[in-house]
mmCIF file of C-alpha atoms and ligand atoms in Angstrom:
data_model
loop_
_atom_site.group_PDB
_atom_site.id
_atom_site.type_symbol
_atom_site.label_atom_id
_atom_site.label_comp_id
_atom_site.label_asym_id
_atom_site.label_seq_id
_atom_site.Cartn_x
_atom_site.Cartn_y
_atom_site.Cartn_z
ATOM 1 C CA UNK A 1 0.000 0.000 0.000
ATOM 2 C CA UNK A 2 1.549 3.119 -0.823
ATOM 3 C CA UNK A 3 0.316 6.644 1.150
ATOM 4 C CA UNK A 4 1.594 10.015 -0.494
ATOM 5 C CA UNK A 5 1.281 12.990 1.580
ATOM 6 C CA UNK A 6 2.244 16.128 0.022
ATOM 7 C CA UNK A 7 1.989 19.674 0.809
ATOM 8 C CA UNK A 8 3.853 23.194 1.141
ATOM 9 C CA UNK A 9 6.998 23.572 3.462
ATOM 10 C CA UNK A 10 6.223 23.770 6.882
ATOM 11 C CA UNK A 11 3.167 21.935 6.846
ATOM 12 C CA UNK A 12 3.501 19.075 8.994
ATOM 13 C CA UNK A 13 3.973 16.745 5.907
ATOM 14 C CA UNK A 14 6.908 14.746 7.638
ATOM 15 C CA UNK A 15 6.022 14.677 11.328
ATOM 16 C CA UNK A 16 2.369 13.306 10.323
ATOM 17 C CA UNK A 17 3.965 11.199 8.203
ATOM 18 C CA UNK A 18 6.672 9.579 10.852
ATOM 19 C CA UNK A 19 3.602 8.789 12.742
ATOM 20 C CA UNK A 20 1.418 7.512 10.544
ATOM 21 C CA UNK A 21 4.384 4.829 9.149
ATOM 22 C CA UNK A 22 5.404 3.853 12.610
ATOM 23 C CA UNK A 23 1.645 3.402 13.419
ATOM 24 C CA UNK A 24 0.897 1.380 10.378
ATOM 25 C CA UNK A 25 4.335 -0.765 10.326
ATOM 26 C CA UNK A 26 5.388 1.358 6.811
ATOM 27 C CA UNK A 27 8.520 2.018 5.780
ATOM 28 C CA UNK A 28 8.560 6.345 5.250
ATOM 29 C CA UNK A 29 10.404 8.061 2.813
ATOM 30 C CA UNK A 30 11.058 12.285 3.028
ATOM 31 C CA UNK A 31 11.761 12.864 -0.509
ATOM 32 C CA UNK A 32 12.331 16.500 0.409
ATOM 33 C CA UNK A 33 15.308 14.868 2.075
ATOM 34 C CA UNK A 34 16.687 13.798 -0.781
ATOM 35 C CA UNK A 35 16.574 17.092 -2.840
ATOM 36 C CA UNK A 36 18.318 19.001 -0.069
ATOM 37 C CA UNK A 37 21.037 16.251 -0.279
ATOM 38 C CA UNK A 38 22.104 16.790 -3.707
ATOM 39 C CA UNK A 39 21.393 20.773 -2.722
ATOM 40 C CA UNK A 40 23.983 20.029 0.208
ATOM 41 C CA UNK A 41 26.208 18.080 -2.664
ATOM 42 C CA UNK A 42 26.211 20.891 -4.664
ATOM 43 C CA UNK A 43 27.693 22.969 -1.827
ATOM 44 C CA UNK A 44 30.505 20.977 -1.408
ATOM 45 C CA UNK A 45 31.646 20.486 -4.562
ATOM 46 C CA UNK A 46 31.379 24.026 -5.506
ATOM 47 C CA UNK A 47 29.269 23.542 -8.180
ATOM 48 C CA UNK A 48 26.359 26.238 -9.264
ATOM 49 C CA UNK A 49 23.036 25.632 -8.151
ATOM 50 C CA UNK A 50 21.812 25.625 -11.228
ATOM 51 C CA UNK A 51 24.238 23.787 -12.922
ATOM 52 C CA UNK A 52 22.676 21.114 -14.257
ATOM 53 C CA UNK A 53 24.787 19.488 -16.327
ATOM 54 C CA UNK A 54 27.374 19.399 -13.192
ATOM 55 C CA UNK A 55 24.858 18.453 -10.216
ATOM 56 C CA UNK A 56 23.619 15.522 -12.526
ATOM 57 C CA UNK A 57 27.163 14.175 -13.435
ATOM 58 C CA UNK A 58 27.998 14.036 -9.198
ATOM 59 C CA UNK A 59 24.357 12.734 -8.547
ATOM 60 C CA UNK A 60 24.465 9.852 -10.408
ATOM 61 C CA UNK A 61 27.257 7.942 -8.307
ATOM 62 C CA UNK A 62 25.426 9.568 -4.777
ATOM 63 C CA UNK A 63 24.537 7.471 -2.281
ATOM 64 C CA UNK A 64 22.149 9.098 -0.351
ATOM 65 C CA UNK A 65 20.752 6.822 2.310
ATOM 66 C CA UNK A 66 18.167 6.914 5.585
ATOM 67 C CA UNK A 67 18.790 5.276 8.839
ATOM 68 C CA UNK A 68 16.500 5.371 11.474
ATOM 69 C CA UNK A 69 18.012 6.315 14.776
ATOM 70 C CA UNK A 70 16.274 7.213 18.447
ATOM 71 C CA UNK A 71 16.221 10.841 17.373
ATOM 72 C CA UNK A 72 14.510 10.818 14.207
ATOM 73 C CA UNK A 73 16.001 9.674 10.949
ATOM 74 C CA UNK A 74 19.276 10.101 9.914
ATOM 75 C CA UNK A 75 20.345 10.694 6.478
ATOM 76 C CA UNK A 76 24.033 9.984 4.690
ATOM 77 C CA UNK A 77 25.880 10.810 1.782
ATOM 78 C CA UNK A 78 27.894 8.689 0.332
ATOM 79 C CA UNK A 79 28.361 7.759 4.109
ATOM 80 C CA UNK A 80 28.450 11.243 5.497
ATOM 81 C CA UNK A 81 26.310 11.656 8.036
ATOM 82 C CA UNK A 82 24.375 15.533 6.205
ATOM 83 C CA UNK A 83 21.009 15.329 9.082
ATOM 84 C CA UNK A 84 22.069 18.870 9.951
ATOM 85 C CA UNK A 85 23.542 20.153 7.354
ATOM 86 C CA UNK A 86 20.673 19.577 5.203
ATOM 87 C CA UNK A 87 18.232 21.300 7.416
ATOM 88 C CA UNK A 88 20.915 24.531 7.624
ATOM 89 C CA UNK A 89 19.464 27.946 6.240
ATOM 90 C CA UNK A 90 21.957 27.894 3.199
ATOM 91 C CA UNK A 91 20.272 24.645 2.012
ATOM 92 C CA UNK A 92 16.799 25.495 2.856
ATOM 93 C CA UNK A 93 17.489 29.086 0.668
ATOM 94 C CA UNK A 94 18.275 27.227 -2.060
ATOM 95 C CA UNK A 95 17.214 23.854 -2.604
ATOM 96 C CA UNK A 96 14.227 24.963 -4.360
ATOM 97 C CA UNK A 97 16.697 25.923 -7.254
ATOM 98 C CA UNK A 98 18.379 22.512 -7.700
ATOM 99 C CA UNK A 99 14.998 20.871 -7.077
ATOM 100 C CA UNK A 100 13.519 22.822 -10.341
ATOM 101 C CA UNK A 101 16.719 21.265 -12.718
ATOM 102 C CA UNK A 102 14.509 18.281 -14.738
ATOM 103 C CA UNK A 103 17.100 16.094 -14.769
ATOM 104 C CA UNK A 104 17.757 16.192 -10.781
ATOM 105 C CA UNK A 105 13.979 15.713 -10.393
ATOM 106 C CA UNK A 106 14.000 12.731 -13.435
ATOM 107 C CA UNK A 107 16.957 10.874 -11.510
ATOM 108 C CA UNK A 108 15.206 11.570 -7.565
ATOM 109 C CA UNK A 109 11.864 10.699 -9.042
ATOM 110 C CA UNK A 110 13.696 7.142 -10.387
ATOM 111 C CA UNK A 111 15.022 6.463 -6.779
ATOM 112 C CA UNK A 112 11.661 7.307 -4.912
ATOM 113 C CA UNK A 113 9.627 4.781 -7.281
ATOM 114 C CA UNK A 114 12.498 2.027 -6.424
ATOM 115 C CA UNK A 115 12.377 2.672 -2.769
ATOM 116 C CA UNK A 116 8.495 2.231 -3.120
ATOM 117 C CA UNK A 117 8.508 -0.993 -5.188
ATOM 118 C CA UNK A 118 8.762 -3.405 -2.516
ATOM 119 C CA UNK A 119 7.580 -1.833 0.347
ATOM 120 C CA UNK A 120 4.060 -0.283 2.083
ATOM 121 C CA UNK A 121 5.150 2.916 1.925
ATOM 122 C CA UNK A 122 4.468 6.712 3.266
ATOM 123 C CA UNK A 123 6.397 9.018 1.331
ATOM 124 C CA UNK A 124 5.768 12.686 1.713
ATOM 125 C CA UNK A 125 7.184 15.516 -0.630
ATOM 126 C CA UNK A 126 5.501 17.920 -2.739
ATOM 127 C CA UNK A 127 4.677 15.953 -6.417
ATOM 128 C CA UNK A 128 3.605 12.283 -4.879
ATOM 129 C CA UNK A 129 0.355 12.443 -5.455
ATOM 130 C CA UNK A 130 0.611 13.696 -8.656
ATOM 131 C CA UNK A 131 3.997 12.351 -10.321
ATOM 132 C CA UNK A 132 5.896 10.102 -8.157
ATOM 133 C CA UNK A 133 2.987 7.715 -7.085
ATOM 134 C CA UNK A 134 -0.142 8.437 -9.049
ATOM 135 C CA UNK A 135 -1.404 5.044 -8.171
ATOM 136 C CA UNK A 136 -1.304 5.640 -3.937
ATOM 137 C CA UNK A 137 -4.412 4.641 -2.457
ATOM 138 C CA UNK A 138 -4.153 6.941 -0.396
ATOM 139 C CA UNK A 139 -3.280 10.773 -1.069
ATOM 140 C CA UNK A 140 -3.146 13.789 1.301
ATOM 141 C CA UNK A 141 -2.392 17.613 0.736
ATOM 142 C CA UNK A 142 -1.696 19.066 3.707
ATOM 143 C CA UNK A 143 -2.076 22.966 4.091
ATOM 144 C CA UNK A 144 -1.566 25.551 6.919
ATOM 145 C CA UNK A 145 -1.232 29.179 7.067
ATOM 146 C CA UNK A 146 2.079 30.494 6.494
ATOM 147 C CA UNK A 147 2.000 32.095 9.737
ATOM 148 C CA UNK A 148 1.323 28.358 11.584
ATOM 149 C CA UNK A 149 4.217 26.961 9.017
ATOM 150 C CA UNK A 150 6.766 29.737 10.336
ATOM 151 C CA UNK A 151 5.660 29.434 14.301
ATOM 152 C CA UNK A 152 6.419 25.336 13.624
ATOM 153 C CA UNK A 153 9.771 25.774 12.187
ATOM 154 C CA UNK A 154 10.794 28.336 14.315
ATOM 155 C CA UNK A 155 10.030 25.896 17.126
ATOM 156 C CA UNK A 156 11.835 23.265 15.707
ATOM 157 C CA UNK A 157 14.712 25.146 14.645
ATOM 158 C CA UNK A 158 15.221 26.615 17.977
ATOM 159 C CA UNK A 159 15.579 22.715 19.060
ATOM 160 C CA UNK A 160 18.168 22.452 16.771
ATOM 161 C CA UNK A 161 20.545 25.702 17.595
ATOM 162 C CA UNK A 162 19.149 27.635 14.423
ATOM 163 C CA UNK A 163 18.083 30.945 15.816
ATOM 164 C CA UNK A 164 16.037 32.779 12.147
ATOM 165 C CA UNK A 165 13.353 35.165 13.478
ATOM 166 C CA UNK A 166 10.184 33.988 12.502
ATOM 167 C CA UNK A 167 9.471 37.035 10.539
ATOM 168 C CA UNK A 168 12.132 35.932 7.955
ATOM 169 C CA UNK A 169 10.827 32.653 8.401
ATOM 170 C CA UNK A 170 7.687 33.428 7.035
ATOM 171 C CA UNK A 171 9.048 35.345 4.278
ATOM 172 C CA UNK A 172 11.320 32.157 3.394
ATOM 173 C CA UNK A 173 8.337 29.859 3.190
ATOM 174 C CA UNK A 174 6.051 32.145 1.337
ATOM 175 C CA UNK A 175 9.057 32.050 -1.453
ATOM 176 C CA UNK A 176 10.006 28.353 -1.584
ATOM 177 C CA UNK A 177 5.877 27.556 -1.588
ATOM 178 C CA UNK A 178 6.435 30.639 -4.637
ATOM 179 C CA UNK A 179 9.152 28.690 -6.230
ATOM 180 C CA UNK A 180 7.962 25.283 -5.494
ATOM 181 C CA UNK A 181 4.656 26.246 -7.328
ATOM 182 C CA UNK A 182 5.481 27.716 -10.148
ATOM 183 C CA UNK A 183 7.879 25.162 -11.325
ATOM 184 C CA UNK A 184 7.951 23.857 -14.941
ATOM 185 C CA UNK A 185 8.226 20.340 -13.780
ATOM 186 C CA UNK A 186 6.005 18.946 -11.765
ATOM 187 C CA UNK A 187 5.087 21.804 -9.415
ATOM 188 C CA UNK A 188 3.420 21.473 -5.947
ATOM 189 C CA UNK A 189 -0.459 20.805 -6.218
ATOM 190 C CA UNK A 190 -2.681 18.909 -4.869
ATOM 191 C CA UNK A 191 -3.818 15.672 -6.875
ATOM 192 C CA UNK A 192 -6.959 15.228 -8.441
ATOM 193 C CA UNK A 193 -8.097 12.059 -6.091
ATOM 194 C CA UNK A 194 -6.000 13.957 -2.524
ATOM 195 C CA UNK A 195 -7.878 14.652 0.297
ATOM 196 C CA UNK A 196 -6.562 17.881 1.894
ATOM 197 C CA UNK A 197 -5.908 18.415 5.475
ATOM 198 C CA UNK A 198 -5.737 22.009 7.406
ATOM 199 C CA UNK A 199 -3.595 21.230 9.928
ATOM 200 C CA UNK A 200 -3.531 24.965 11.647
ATOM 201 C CA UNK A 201 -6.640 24.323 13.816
ATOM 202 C CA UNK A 202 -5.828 20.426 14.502
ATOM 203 C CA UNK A 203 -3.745 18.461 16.995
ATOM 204 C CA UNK A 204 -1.157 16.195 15.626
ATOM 205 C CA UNK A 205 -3.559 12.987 16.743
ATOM 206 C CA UNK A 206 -6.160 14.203 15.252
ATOM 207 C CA UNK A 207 -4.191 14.630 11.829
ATOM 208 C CA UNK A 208 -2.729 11.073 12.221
ATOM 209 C CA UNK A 209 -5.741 9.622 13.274
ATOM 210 C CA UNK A 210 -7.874 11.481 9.929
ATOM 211 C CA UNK A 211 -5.039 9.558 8.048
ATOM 212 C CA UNK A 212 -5.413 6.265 9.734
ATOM 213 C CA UNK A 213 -9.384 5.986 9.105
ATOM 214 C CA UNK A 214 -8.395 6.858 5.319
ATOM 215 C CA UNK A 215 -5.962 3.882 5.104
ATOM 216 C CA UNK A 216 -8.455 1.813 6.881
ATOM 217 C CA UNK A 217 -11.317 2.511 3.949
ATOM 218 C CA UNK A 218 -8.852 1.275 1.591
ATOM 219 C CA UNK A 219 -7.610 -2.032 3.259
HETATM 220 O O1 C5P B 301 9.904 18.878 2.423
HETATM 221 P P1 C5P B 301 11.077 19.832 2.499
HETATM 222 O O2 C5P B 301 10.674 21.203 2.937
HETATM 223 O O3 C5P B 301 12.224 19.293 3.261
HETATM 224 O O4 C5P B 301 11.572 19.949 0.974
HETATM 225 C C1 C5P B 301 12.657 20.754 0.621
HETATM 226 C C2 C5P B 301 12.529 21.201 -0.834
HETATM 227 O O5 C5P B 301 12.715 20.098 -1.707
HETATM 228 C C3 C5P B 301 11.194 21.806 -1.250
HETATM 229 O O6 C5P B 301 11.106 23.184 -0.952
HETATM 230 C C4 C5P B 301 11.179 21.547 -2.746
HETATM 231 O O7 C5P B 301 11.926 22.520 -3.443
HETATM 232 C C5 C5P B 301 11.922 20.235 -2.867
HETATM 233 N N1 C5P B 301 11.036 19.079 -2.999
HETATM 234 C C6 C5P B 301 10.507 18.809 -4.240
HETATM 235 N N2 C5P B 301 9.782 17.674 -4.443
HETATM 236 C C7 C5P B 301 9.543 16.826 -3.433
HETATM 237 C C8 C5P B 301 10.053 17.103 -2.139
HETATM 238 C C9 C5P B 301 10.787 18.261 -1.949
HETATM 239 O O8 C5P B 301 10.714 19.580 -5.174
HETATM 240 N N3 C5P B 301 8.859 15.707 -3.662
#
């Protein structure tokens, strides 16, 4: 069974989905992961942004891997150990540009679609619904007000030593959900057959358990 939950940056996409995988025995995939890996790639290398032609010809031998740990999952490239780095503001400003190269997005979409073949699955990112996994069963878009989004990540980042005010974090997400949208390829929006979520006004067991009685129609 394969669950895609998409939505805008700061929407709760990847906590819900955690939950929801742990509670159903899925594997989860955060495909936004994965984009601000090769973003993170791109850094070290020295290579443009949005260099195509460059990011693809490092991409192709990257190994970028998840390992769950008792604080969250951790992710690796080529062995490194990037959980923090890709979550720094440098990736987050630009990770929207190397996510809009076709190629980058051809090659990701490839590897999400082989992680899924075998497995239940929750994957959330921003084009599941609509590109990666047209077939899910089931398909959430989750939304919140930009002013919700920024008060979560400030919250978060805070946890993690990051101190942005949140008045540049809202201004950050209203750009990347900007970007993200008006993207040749396969831009954020919700899917035909997705059943969208406002998570502003809504605990997060009430958003899991919305998801779980979904699944449960389906099974
Ligand atoms: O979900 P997260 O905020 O970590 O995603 C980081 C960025 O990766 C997004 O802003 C978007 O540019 C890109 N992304 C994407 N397609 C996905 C997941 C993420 O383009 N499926």
């Amino acid at each position: 069974m394969q669950i895609a939950i998409d939505g805008p940056a700061g929407s709760g996409k990847s906590t819900i989905a955690k939950l929801v995988a742990t509670k159903l025995g899925f594997i989860y995939c955060d495909t936004g992961a994965m984009y601000r890996t090769a973003t993170v790639m791109a850094k070290q290398k020295g290579i443009g942004y949005g260099d195509e032609a460059g990011i693809m010809a490092a991409l192709r031998d990257l190994d970028i891997t998840f390992k769950p740990s008792a604080e969250g999952q951790l992710v690796f490239m080529d062995g490194e150990d990037v959980t923090l780095a890709i979550r720094q503001e440098e990736t987050t400003n630009n990770v929207s540009q190397v996510s809009a190269l076709p190629k980058v997005r051809q090659e990701m979409v490839r590897r999400q679609r082989e992680i899924a073949a075998n497995n239940d699955i929750v994957m959330d990112g921003r084009d599941i619904g609509t590109t990666v996994l047209p077939g899910a069963e089931v398909k959430i878009f989750m939304v919140a007000s930009v002013a919700t989004r920024a008060q979560r990540r400030h919250k978060e980042n805070v946890e993690k030593g990051i101190m942005t005010p949140v008045a540049t974090l809202e201004e950050e997400i209203a750009e990347r959900d900007r970007k993200d949208s008006t993207r040749a390829v396969s831009p954020l929006r919700k899917a035909a057959d997705a059943v969208e979520i406002d998570s502003s006004n809504m605990t997060i067991d009430q958003e899991v358990q919305t998801i779980i009685e979904l699944v449960n129609k389906k099974r």
